[in-house]
mmCIF file of C-alpha atoms and ligand atoms in Angstrom:
data_model
loop_
_atom_site.group_PDB
_atom_site.id
_atom_site.type_symbol
_atom_site.label_atom_id
_atom_site.label_comp_id
_atom_site.label_asym_id
_atom_site.label_seq_id
_atom_site.Cartn_x
_atom_site.Cartn_y
_atom_site.Cartn_z
ATOM 1 C CA MET Y 71 -100.292 -28.801 -52.915
ATOM 2 C CA LYS Y 72 -98.387 -26.193 -55.038
ATOM 3 C CA LYS Y 73 -98.874 -23.706 -52.376
ATOM 4 C CA THR Y 74 -97.372 -26.015 -49.622
ATOM 5 C CA GLN Y 75 -94.453 -26.740 -51.898
ATOM 6 C CA LEU Y 76 -93.816 -23.148 -52.563
ATOM 7 C CA PHE Y 77 -94.167 -22.227 -48.900
ATOM 8 C CA ILE Y 78 -91.511 -25.114 -47.818
ATOM 9 C CA SER Y 79 -89.217 -23.804 -50.759
ATOM 10 C CA SER Y 80 -89.323 -20.354 -49.390
ATOM 11 C CA LEU Y 81 -88.493 -21.575 -45.763
ATOM 12 C CA VAL Y 82 -85.525 -23.397 -47.167
ATOM 13 C CA LEU Y 83 -84.220 -20.445 -49.320
ATOM 14 C CA ALA Y 84 -84.566 -18.199 -46.252
ATOM 15 C CA PHE Y 85 -82.629 -20.775 -44.001
ATOM 16 C CA VAL Y 86 -79.875 -20.960 -46.514
ATOM 17 C CA LEU Y 87 -79.656 -17.163 -47.035
ATOM 18 C CA GLN Y 88 -79.365 -16.656 -43.280
ATOM 19 C CA SER Y 89 -76.726 -19.205 -43.039
ATOM 20 C CA CYS Y 90 -74.615 -17.695 -45.747
ATOM 21 C CA ASN Y 91 -75.115 -14.297 -43.998
ATOM 22 C CA LYS Y 92 -73.906 -15.848 -40.674
ATOM 23 C CA GLU Y 93 -70.758 -17.339 -42.208
ATOM 24 C CA LYS Y 94 -70.064 -14.252 -43.983
ATOM 25 C CA LYS Y 95 -70.310 -12.114 -40.679
ATOM 26 C CA LEU Y 96 -67.959 -14.736 -39.183
ATOM 27 C CA ASP Y 97 -65.429 -14.396 -41.941
ATOM 28 C CA GLU Y 98 -65.165 -10.629 -41.899
ATOM 29 C CA VAL Y 99 -62.449 -8.983 -39.918
ATOM 30 C CA GLN Y 100 -63.602 -5.572 -38.727
ATOM 31 C CA VAL Y 101 -60.713 -3.272 -39.723
ATOM 32 C CA PRO Y 102 -61.086 0.310 -38.309
ATOM 33 C CA LEU Y 103 -60.827 2.886 -41.091
ATOM 34 C CA PRO Y 104 -58.343 5.856 -40.353
ATOM 35 C CA THR Y 105 -60.163 8.909 -39.478
ATOM 36 C CA THR Y 106 -58.954 12.553 -40.387
ATOM 37 C CA GLU Y 107 -58.351 13.089 -36.759
ATOM 38 C CA GLU Y 108 -55.721 10.288 -36.417
ATOM 39 C CA LYS Y 109 -52.047 11.548 -36.681
ATOM 40 C CA ALA Y 110 -49.367 9.732 -38.257
ATOM 41 C CA PRO Y 111 -46.867 8.492 -35.671
ATOM 42 C CA MET Y 112 -43.952 10.945 -35.079
ATOM 43 C CA GLY Y 113 -40.257 10.014 -34.977
ATOM 44 C CA ASN Y 114 -38.012 10.962 -32.032
ATOM 45 C CA PRO Y 115 -35.683 13.803 -32.353
ATOM 46 C CA ASP Y 116 -33.109 12.117 -30.584
ATOM 47 C CA ASP Y 117 -32.914 9.480 -33.167
ATOM 48 C CA VAL Y 118 -31.713 12.194 -35.721
ATOM 49 C CA ALA Y 119 -28.029 12.220 -36.287
ATOM 50 C CA ALA Y 120 -25.803 13.584 -39.042
ATOM 51 C CA GLU Y 121 -23.470 11.261 -41.124
ATOM 52 C CA PRO Y 122 -19.742 11.343 -39.526
ATOM 53 C CA GLY Y 123 -18.169 14.557 -40.064
ATOM 54 C CA ALA Y 124 -16.738 17.777 -38.385
ATOM 55 C CA PHE Y 125 -20.184 18.947 -37.453
ATOM 56 C CA LYS Y 126 -22.780 17.075 -35.433
ATOM 57 C CA MET Y 127 -26.537 17.522 -35.266
ATOM 58 C CA MET Y 128 -27.394 19.608 -32.364
ATOM 59 C CA LYS Y 129 -29.841 18.150 -29.938
ATOM 60 C CA LEU Y 130 -33.524 19.482 -30.319
ATOM 61 C CA PRO Y 131 -34.366 20.854 -26.869
ATOM 62 C CA TYR Y 132 -37.993 19.799 -27.103
ATOM 63 C CA ALA Y 133 -40.253 17.177 -28.490
ATOM 64 C CA TYR Y 134 -41.523 17.628 -32.278
ATOM 65 C CA ASP Y 135 -45.006 18.650 -30.948
ATOM 66 C CA ALA Y 136 -43.738 20.955 -28.298
ATOM 67 C CA LEU Y 137 -44.335 24.350 -30.259
ATOM 68 C CA GLU Y 138 -47.914 23.551 -31.028
ATOM 69 C CA PRO Y 139 -50.287 25.200 -31.691
ATOM 70 C CA HIS Y 140 -48.021 27.884 -33.128
ATOM 71 C CA ILE Y 141 -45.779 25.568 -35.184
ATOM 72 C CA ASP Y 142 -47.110 22.121 -35.829
ATOM 73 C CA ALA Y 143 -45.366 18.896 -34.977
ATOM 74 C CA LYS Y 144 -44.928 17.540 -38.635
ATOM 75 C CA THR Y 145 -43.546 20.696 -39.660
ATOM 76 C CA VAL Y 146 -40.880 20.665 -36.915
ATOM 77 C CA GLU Y 147 -40.051 17.025 -37.477
ATOM 78 C CA ILE Y 148 -39.602 17.596 -41.312
ATOM 79 C CA HIS Y 149 -37.696 20.781 -40.701
ATOM 80 C CA TYR Y 150 -35.376 19.089 -38.265
ATOM 81 C CA SER Y 151 -34.969 15.773 -39.477
ATOM 82 C CA LYS Y 152 -34.688 16.501 -43.155
ATOM 83 C CA HIS Y 153 -33.756 19.968 -43.825
ATOM 84 C CA HIS Y 154 -31.647 20.597 -41.006
ATOM 85 C CA VAL Y 155 -29.792 17.281 -40.879
ATOM 86 C CA GLY Y 156 -29.389 17.873 -44.785
ATOM 87 C CA TYR Y 157 -27.297 21.037 -44.248
ATOM 88 C CA VAL Y 158 -25.172 19.396 -41.738
ATOM 89 C CA ASN Y 159 -24.219 16.486 -43.993
ATOM 90 C CA ASN Y 160 -23.713 18.570 -46.926
ATOM 91 C CA LEU Y 161 -21.463 21.094 -45.028
ATOM 92 C CA ASN Y 162 -19.424 18.177 -43.729
ATOM 93 C CA LYS Y 163 -19.153 16.932 -47.119
ATOM 94 C CA ALA Y 164 -18.145 19.979 -48.679
ATOM 95 C CA ILE Y 165 -15.323 20.675 -46.042
ATOM 96 C CA ALA Y 166 -13.942 17.094 -45.662
ATOM 97 C CA GLY Y 167 -10.125 17.271 -46.155
ATOM 98 C CA THR Y 168 -9.954 20.970 -46.431
ATOM 99 C CA GLU Y 169 -8.714 23.573 -43.696
ATOM 100 C CA LEU Y 170 -12.304 24.415 -42.925
ATOM 101 C CA GLU Y 171 -12.671 21.142 -41.199
ATOM 102 C CA LYS Y 172 -10.555 22.446 -38.169
ATOM 103 C CA GLN Y 173 -12.468 25.726 -37.963
ATOM 104 C CA THR Y 174 -15.497 26.951 -35.920
ATOM 105 C CA ILE Y 175 -18.555 27.590 -37.682
ATOM 106 C CA GLU Y 176 -18.116 31.325 -36.725
ATOM 107 C CA GLU Y 177 -14.765 31.337 -38.462
ATOM 108 C CA ILE Y 178 -15.927 29.535 -41.401
ATOM 109 C CA LEU Y 179 -18.864 31.951 -41.913
ATOM 110 C CA SER Y 180 -16.870 35.231 -41.013
ATOM 111 C CA LYS Y 181 -14.000 34.330 -43.496
ATOM 112 C CA LEU Y 182 -16.389 32.807 -46.118
ATOM 113 C CA ASP Y 183 -15.474 32.937 -49.792
ATOM 114 C CA LEU Y 184 -19.113 34.039 -51.124
ATOM 115 C CA GLU Y 185 -18.438 32.304 -54.292
ATOM 116 C CA ASN Y 186 -18.174 29.014 -52.524
ATOM 117 C CA LYS Y 187 -21.921 28.408 -52.700
ATOM 118 C CA VAL Y 188 -21.939 24.990 -51.562
ATOM 119 C CA VAL Y 189 -20.205 26.065 -48.085
ATOM 120 C CA ARG Y 190 -22.243 29.317 -48.131
ATOM 121 C CA ASN Y 191 -25.423 27.626 -48.196
ATOM 122 C CA ASN Y 192 -24.753 24.757 -45.932
ATOM 123 C CA ALA Y 193 -22.529 26.493 -43.280
ATOM 124 C CA GLY Y 194 -25.344 29.224 -43.319
ATOM 125 C CA GLY Y 195 -28.066 26.487 -42.961
ATOM 126 C CA TYR Y 196 -26.220 24.570 -40.240
ATOM 127 C CA TYR Y 197 -25.631 27.781 -37.989
ATOM 128 C CA ASN Y 198 -29.055 29.587 -38.638
ATOM 129 C CA HIS Y 199 -31.126 26.419 -37.717
ATOM 130 C CA ASN Y 200 -29.104 25.897 -34.599
ATOM 131 C CA LEU Y 201 -29.844 29.450 -33.468
ATOM 132 C CA TYR Y 202 -33.750 29.042 -34.829
ATOM 133 C CA TRP Y 203 -34.302 26.033 -32.622
ATOM 134 C CA GLU Y 204 -32.318 27.265 -29.632
ATOM 135 C CA ILE Y 205 -34.221 30.590 -29.205
ATOM 136 C CA MET Y 206 -37.679 29.105 -29.288
ATOM 137 C CA ALA Y 207 -39.134 27.201 -26.410
ATOM 138 C CA PRO Y 208 -42.911 25.979 -25.787
ATOM 139 C CA LYS Y 209 -45.073 28.376 -23.677
ATOM 140 C CA LYS Y 210 -42.703 31.414 -24.011
ATOM 141 C CA GLY Y 211 -42.998 34.589 -25.872
ATOM 142 C CA GLY Y 212 -44.010 37.684 -23.763
ATOM 143 C CA GLU Y 213 -41.191 40.356 -23.459
ATOM 144 C CA PRO Y 214 -37.610 40.289 -22.484
ATOM 145 C CA THR Y 215 -36.369 41.642 -19.063
ATOM 146 C CA GLY Y 216 -33.099 43.048 -17.795
ATOM 147 C CA ALA Y 217 -30.396 44.313 -19.750
ATOM 148 C CA LEU Y 218 -31.651 43.064 -23.099
ATOM 149 C CA ALA Y 219 -35.098 44.780 -22.527
ATOM 150 C CA GLU Y 220 -33.116 48.051 -21.640
ATOM 151 C CA ALA Y 221 -31.037 47.693 -24.776
ATOM 152 C CA ILE Y 222 -34.245 47.129 -27.095
ATOM 153 C CA ASN Y 223 -35.789 50.165 -25.348
ATOM 154 C CA LYS Y 224 -32.681 52.323 -26.088
ATOM 155 C CA ASP Y 225 -32.079 51.207 -29.524
ATOM 156 C CA PHE Y 226 -35.610 50.824 -31.201
ATOM 157 C CA GLY Y 227 -37.555 53.233 -28.731
ATOM 158 C CA SER Y 228 -39.757 50.349 -27.466
ATOM 159 C CA PHE Y 229 -40.434 46.782 -27.576
ATOM 160 C CA GLU Y 230 -43.264 47.338 -29.840
ATOM 161 C CA THR Y 231 -41.249 49.266 -32.292
ATOM 162 C CA PHE Y 232 -38.768 46.453 -32.300
ATOM 163 C CA LYS Y 233 -41.682 43.854 -32.906
ATOM 164 C CA THR Y 234 -42.981 45.865 -35.755
ATOM 165 C CA GLN Y 235 -39.455 46.162 -37.412
ATOM 166 C CA LEU Y 236 -38.752 42.422 -36.895
ATOM 167 C CA THR Y 237 -42.213 41.452 -38.517
ATOM 168 C CA GLU Y 238 -41.669 43.961 -41.373
ATOM 169 C CA ALA Y 239 -38.294 42.515 -42.060
ATOM 170 C CA ALA Y 240 -39.560 38.905 -41.886
ATOM 171 C CA THR Y 241 -42.589 39.971 -44.110
ATOM 172 C CA LYS Y 242 -40.687 41.839 -46.727
ATOM 173 C CA GLN Y 243 -38.046 39.319 -47.331
ATOM 174 C CA PHE Y 244 -38.656 38.159 -50.700
ATOM 175 C CA GLY Y 245 -38.654 34.435 -51.236
ATOM 176 C CA SER Y 246 -36.740 32.106 -48.759
ATOM 177 C CA GLY Y 247 -34.541 33.745 -46.024
ATOM 178 C CA TRP Y 248 -34.296 34.955 -42.577
ATOM 179 C CA ALA Y 249 -35.048 37.962 -40.290
ATOM 180 C CA TRP Y 250 -32.545 38.863 -37.637
ATOM 181 C CA LEU Y 251 -32.075 40.655 -34.280
ATOM 182 C CA VAL Y 252 -28.157 41.472 -34.402
ATOM 183 C CA VAL Y 253 -25.818 42.916 -32.129
ATOM 184 C CA ASP Y 254 -23.455 45.061 -34.512
ATOM 185 C CA LYS Y 255 -19.806 45.878 -34.007
ATOM 186 C CA THR Y 256 -20.681 49.015 -31.861
ATOM 187 C CA GLY Y 257 -22.754 46.754 -29.455
ATOM 188 C CA LYS Y 258 -26.041 48.286 -30.871
ATOM 189 C CA LEU Y 259 -29.040 46.021 -31.624
ATOM 190 C CA VAL Y 260 -30.353 46.083 -35.220
ATOM 191 C CA VAL Y 261 -32.928 44.313 -37.246
ATOM 192 C CA GLY Y 262 -32.668 43.046 -40.740
ATOM 193 C CA SER Y 263 -32.960 40.182 -43.172
ATOM 194 C CA THR Y 264 -30.967 38.016 -45.479
ATOM 195 C CA PRO Y 265 -31.803 35.864 -48.377
ATOM 196 C CA ASN Y 266 -31.459 31.859 -48.649
ATOM 197 C CA GLN Y 267 -29.096 30.787 -45.943
ATOM 198 C CA ASP Y 268 -27.004 33.936 -45.720
ATOM 199 C CA ASN Y 269 -26.498 35.318 -42.149
ATOM 200 C CA PRO Y 270 -25.135 38.397 -40.593
ATOM 201 C CA LEU Y 271 -21.945 36.751 -39.657
ATOM 202 C CA MET Y 272 -20.784 36.498 -43.532
ATOM 203 C CA PRO Y 273 -18.952 39.229 -45.175
ATOM 204 C CA ASN Y 274 -20.677 41.938 -47.188
ATOM 205 C CA MET Y 275 -24.208 41.496 -45.966
ATOM 206 C CA SER Y 276 -26.745 43.972 -45.610
ATOM 207 C CA ILE Y 277 -27.033 43.411 -41.831
ATOM 208 C CA SER Y 278 -23.834 42.784 -40.192
ATOM 209 C CA GLY Y 279 -22.753 41.696 -36.568
ATOM 210 C CA THR Y 280 -23.664 38.638 -34.201
ATOM 211 C CA PRO Y 281 -27.221 37.204 -34.551
ATOM 212 C CA ILE Y 282 -28.969 36.588 -31.145
ATOM 213 C CA LEU Y 283 -32.367 35.755 -32.693
ATOM 214 C CA GLY Y 284 -33.107 34.303 -36.122
ATOM 215 C CA LEU Y 285 -36.443 33.845 -37.656
ATOM 216 C CA ASP Y 286 -36.639 31.034 -40.594
ATOM 217 C CA VAL Y 287 -39.040 32.436 -43.501
ATOM 218 C CA TRP Y 288 -38.297 29.664 -45.739
ATOM 219 C CA GLU Y 289 -41.661 28.132 -46.671
ATOM 220 C CA HIS Y 290 -40.676 24.783 -45.275
ATOM 221 C CA ALA Y 291 -40.836 26.554 -41.742
ATOM 222 C CA TYR Y 292 -44.628 27.198 -42.120
ATOM 223 C CA TYR Y 293 -46.230 26.028 -45.364
ATOM 224 C CA LEU Y 294 -48.010 23.012 -43.722
ATOM 225 C CA LYS Y 295 -49.883 24.858 -41.288
ATOM 226 C CA TYR Y 296 -49.938 28.439 -42.735
ATOM 227 C CA GLN Y 297 -49.747 27.810 -46.532
ATOM 228 C CA ASN Y 298 -49.252 31.410 -48.165
ATOM 229 C CA LYS Y 299 -50.007 33.300 -44.842
ATOM 230 C CA ARG Y 300 -46.345 34.041 -43.772
ATOM 231 C CA PRO Y 301 -47.580 36.962 -41.546
ATOM 232 C CA ASP Y 302 -49.658 34.545 -39.488
ATOM 233 C CA TYR Y 303 -46.605 32.362 -38.959
ATOM 234 C CA ILE Y 304 -44.633 35.425 -38.037
ATOM 235 C CA THR Y 305 -47.255 36.506 -35.455
ATOM 236 C CA ALA Y 306 -47.226 32.777 -34.118
ATOM 237 C CA PHE Y 307 -43.381 32.960 -33.684
ATOM 238 C CA PHE Y 308 -43.577 35.642 -31.157
ATOM 239 C CA ASN Y 309 -45.571 33.415 -28.858
ATOM 240 C CA LEU Y 310 -42.498 30.919 -28.926
ATOM 241 C CA ILE Y 311 -39.293 33.370 -28.248
ATOM 242 C CA ASN Y 312 -37.491 32.284 -25.502
ATOM 243 C CA TRP Y 313 -36.161 35.490 -24.175
ATOM 244 C CA ASP Y 314 -33.853 34.115 -21.538
ATOM 245 C CA ALA Y 315 -31.900 32.195 -24.334
ATOM 246 C CA VAL Y 316 -31.795 35.479 -26.550
ATOM 247 C CA ALA Y 317 -30.633 37.412 -23.408
ATOM 248 C CA LYS Y 318 -27.597 34.880 -22.857
ATOM 249 C CA LYS Y 319 -26.720 35.404 -26.586
ATOM 250 C CA TYR Y 320 -26.949 39.144 -25.836
ATOM 251 C CA GLU Y 321 -24.708 38.985 -22.992
ATOM 252 C CA ALA Y 322 -22.113 36.846 -25.015
ATOM 253 C CA ALA Y 323 -22.261 39.001 -27.931
ATOM 254 C CA LYS Y 324 -21.617 42.388 -26.442
ATOM 255 C CA THR Y 325 -18.812 41.175 -24.458
ATOM 256 C CA PRO Y 326 -15.715 41.688 -26.524
ATOM 257 C CA VAL Y 327 -13.874 38.569 -27.036
ATOM 258 C CA PRO Y 328 -10.079 38.694 -26.349
ATOM 259 C CA ALA Y 329 -8.070 38.647 -29.446
ATOM 260 C CA VAL Y 330 -6.434 35.579 -30.341
ATOM 261 C CA LYS Y 331 -2.658 35.543 -30.239
HETATM 262 FE FE1 LIG S 322 -35.307 26.297 -42.282
#
């Protein structure tokens, strides 16, 4: 009798447990866990705008992920939508209500009072980043052609020598700064670097002239993907140089601008 009671009790217990289990399954909502492969949604560069002011945010000529795998999408997004727009906003605030508001960025930079650190940093940041985005494009790299190629061969000896010199300038720039390819006042191409957001248009720089190519070596330009390996980022940058855009800048820079009366 006891055995029969025990058997029936076991059956009842098994039924109750199974029912609870079924109810539990019905109540549970399966939420997929994020995987490491999933990427956070990206913003749209067209949505980025500077606050009202004399200078506007330049349009990014490609999507945030267009420079992959050489420069990752997140780095481009943060660089453009946080750092670059920050320089534009701070420049506009610094020059609001002053004579500088009516000047071009080239005029502001070439006549800059180097002691005016706010304008120096932010006018430089605005100009330098515009150039940086402009002279890169997806699936570019290679070597220049035409007059620019001839000038590089004439002034550096070869494209490889130019590449070595730019790489060295970018690698050896201590801390934050930029490496440049510049047309100097005699029309010659030269390579050099400047610290922080300084650039070759500013007075009393170690390299002087019109920049036609700028390489940002601030850590914000590469740290997410390359960490401390700046040389790897510099190597990757050469795969993105839009030599057609650099050539247009070369043509404009070597053509003397008529003096303003
Ligand atoms: Fe930057």
